[in-house]
XYZ file of C-alpha atoms in Angstrom:
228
model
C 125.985 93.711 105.659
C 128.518 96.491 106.692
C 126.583 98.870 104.143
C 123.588 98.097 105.921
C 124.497 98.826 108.972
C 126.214 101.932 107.879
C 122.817 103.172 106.537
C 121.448 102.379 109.618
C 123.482 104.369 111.628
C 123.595 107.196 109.743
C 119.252 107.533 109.728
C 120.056 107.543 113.101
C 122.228 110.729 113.425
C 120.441 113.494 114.902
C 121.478 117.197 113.872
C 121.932 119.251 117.102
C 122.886 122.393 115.361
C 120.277 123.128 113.148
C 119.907 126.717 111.531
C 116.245 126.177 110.821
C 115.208 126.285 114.880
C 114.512 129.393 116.317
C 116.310 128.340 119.466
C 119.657 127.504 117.822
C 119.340 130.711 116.188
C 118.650 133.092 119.182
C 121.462 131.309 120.692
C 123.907 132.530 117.826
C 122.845 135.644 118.346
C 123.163 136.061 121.546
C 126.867 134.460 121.365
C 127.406 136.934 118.817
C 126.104 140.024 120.667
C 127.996 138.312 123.500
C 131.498 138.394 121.533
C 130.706 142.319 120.305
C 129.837 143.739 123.888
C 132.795 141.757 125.428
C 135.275 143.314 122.245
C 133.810 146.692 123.053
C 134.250 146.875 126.750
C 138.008 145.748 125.970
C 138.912 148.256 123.337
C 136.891 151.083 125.665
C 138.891 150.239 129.005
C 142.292 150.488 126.297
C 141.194 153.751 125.377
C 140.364 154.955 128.899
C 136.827 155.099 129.612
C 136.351 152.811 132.264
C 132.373 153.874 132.622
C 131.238 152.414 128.994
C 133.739 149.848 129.408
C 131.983 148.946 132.582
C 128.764 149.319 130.978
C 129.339 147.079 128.428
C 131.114 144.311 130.762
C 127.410 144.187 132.619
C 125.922 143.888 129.525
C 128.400 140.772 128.652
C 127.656 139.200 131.339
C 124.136 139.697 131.011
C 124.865 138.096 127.651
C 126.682 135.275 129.166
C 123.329 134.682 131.926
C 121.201 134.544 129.210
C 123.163 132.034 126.941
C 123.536 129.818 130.185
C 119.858 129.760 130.932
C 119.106 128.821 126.815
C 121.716 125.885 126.708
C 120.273 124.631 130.094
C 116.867 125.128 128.765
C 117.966 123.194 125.904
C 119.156 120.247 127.259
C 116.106 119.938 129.389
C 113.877 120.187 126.155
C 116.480 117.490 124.418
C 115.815 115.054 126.922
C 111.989 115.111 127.316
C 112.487 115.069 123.689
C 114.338 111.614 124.202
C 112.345 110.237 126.471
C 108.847 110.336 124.527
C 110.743 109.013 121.530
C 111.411 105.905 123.825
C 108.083 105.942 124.912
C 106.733 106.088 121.720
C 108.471 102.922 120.643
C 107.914 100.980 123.810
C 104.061 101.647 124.380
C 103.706 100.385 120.289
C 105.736 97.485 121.620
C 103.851 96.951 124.301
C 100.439 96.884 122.134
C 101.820 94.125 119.736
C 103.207 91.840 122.755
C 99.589 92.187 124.246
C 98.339 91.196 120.961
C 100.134 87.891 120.985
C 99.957 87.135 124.695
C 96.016 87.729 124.328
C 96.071 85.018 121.663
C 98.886 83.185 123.304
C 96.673 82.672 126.394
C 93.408 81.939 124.038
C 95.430 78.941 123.024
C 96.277 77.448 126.296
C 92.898 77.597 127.519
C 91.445 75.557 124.846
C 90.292 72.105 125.677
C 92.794 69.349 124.625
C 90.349 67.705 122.694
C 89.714 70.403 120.332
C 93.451 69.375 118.989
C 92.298 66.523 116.981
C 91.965 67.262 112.672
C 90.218 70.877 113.556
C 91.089 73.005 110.538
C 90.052 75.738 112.351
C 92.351 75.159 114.777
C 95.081 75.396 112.456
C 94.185 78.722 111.691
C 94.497 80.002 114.911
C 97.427 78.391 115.776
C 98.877 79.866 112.534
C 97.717 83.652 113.641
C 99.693 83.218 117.356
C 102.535 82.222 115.625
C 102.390 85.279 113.422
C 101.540 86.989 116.144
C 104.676 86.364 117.958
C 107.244 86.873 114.952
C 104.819 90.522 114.288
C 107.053 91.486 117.502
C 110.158 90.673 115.855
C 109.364 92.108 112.533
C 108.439 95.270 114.306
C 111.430 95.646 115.998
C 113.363 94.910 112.921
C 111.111 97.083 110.879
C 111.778 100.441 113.621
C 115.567 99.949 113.104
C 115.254 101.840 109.490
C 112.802 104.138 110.941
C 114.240 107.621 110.714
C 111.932 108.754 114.096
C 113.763 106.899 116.422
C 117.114 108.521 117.822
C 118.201 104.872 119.026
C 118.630 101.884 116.951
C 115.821 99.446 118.157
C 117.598 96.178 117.649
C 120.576 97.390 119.903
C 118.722 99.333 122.388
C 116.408 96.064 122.985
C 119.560 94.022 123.187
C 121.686 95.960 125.677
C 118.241 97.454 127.781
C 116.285 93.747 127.756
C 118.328 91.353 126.792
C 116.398 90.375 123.682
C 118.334 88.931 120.826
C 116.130 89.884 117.513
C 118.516 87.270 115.360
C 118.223 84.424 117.888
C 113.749 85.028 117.706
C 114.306 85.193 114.099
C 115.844 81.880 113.679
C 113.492 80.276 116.661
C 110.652 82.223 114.825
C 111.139 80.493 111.456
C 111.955 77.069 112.858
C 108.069 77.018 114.637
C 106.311 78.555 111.515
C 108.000 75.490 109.772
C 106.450 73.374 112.454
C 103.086 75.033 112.333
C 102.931 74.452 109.059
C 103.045 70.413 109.174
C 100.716 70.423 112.508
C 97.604 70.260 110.093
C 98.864 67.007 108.474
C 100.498 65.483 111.671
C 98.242 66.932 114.236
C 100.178 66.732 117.032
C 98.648 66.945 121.008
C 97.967 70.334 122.355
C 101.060 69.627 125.145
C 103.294 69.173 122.073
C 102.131 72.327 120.521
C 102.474 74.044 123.804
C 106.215 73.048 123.941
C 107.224 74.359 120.476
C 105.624 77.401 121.372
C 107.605 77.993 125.000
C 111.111 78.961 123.967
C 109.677 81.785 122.286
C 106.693 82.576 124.642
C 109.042 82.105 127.602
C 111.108 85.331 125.803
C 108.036 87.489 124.428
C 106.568 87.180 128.072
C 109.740 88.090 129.772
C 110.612 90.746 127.405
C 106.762 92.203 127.887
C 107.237 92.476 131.680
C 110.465 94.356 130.996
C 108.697 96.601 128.396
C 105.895 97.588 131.498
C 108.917 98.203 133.865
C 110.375 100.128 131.339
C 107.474 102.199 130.578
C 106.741 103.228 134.214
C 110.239 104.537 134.700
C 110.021 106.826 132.035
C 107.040 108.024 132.509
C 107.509 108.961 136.326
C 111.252 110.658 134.820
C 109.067 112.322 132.539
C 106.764 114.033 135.047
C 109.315 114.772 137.490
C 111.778 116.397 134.215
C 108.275 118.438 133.072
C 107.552 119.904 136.265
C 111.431 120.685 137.566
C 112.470 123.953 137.574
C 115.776 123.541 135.627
């Protein structure tokens, strides 16, 4: 379990100083030209020439400016960056909890008498209890997913509250429950029921998810169109 989690983690690290992008590498060579003009302006003030040494001090600093303004840039980029990865997860979130609330809400519309030896019934019944573990298993599934730079699981836990080993153990004791409604055929009301504990979270967590969602995007816009 401990290598697992281990793997997990480390799909997770993200490499912030990365040769291959132009940006890291203009910023190592501005450091460098930094470093040089700084060096010369030293050794030309030792030797006495206070005008090149000068000269090159400006040009330092101008060095200096110009690293500033990258690293700020940088950070800016990083966290726009961040925050469509998050929205990327949550808006494919979003779709699969409106899949199963859609059916969820199919279900408790249906007329009470329809719950009596319909195999058809069963079916559906079976497909909004898929439905609601789907949200699970995607969460789950995202957690090994190398384009996230958050773990899913945690980040669900900590931001929403939602517990994706508690759903999994309430998700396989109403599959096992589904499965026997076709032979016992138990009242709609009863169905209902076994269906709430986990509804009660997959609605809760959905609202959350929306909330979520708008935040972002409004820190988005307002991160896109700053000046710094």
């Amino acid at each position: 379990m401990k290598e697992k989690s281990k793997k997990s983690i480390d799909r997770h690290k993200r490499k912030y100083f990365d040769l291959r992008f132009p940006h890291i590498r203009t910023a190592l060579v501005i450091s460098t030209l930094a470093i040089i003009a700084l060096v010369a302006s030293w050794m030309l003030d030792c030797q006495g020439i206070p005008f090149w040494s000068s000269i090159f001090a400006n040009i330092f600093a101008g060095f200096v400016t110009g690293l500033i303004i990258c690293i700020i840039s940088g950070k800016k980029q990083r966290k726009i960056a961040l925050i469509k990865n998050e929205l990327d997860f949550l808006n494919k979130l979003h779709d699969a909890l409106k899949e199963y609330l859609s059916l969820h809400g199919k279900l408790m519309h249906m007329p009470a008498k329809d719950f009596n030896n319909n195999s058809d019934l069963f079916d559906f019944i079976y497909d909004v209890g898929a439905c609601a573990s789907g949200v699970n298993v995607y969460i789950g599934q995202r957690t090994f997913d190398a384009f996230y730079a958050f773990d899913p699981i945690e980040y669900c836990k900590k931001k929403f509250g939602y517990n994706t080993m508690i759903m999994s153990e309430r998700n396989e004791e109403l599959r096992d429950y589904i499965s026997d409604v076709e032979i016992n055929w138990p009242s709609k009301r009863e169905i209902i029921d076994h269906f709430e504990p986990i509804h009660k979270e997959l609605f809760s967590l959905n609202i959350a998810v929306v909330k979520e969602i708008d935040q972002l995007n409004i820190l988005l816009e307002t991160i896109e169109h700053s000046l710094l």
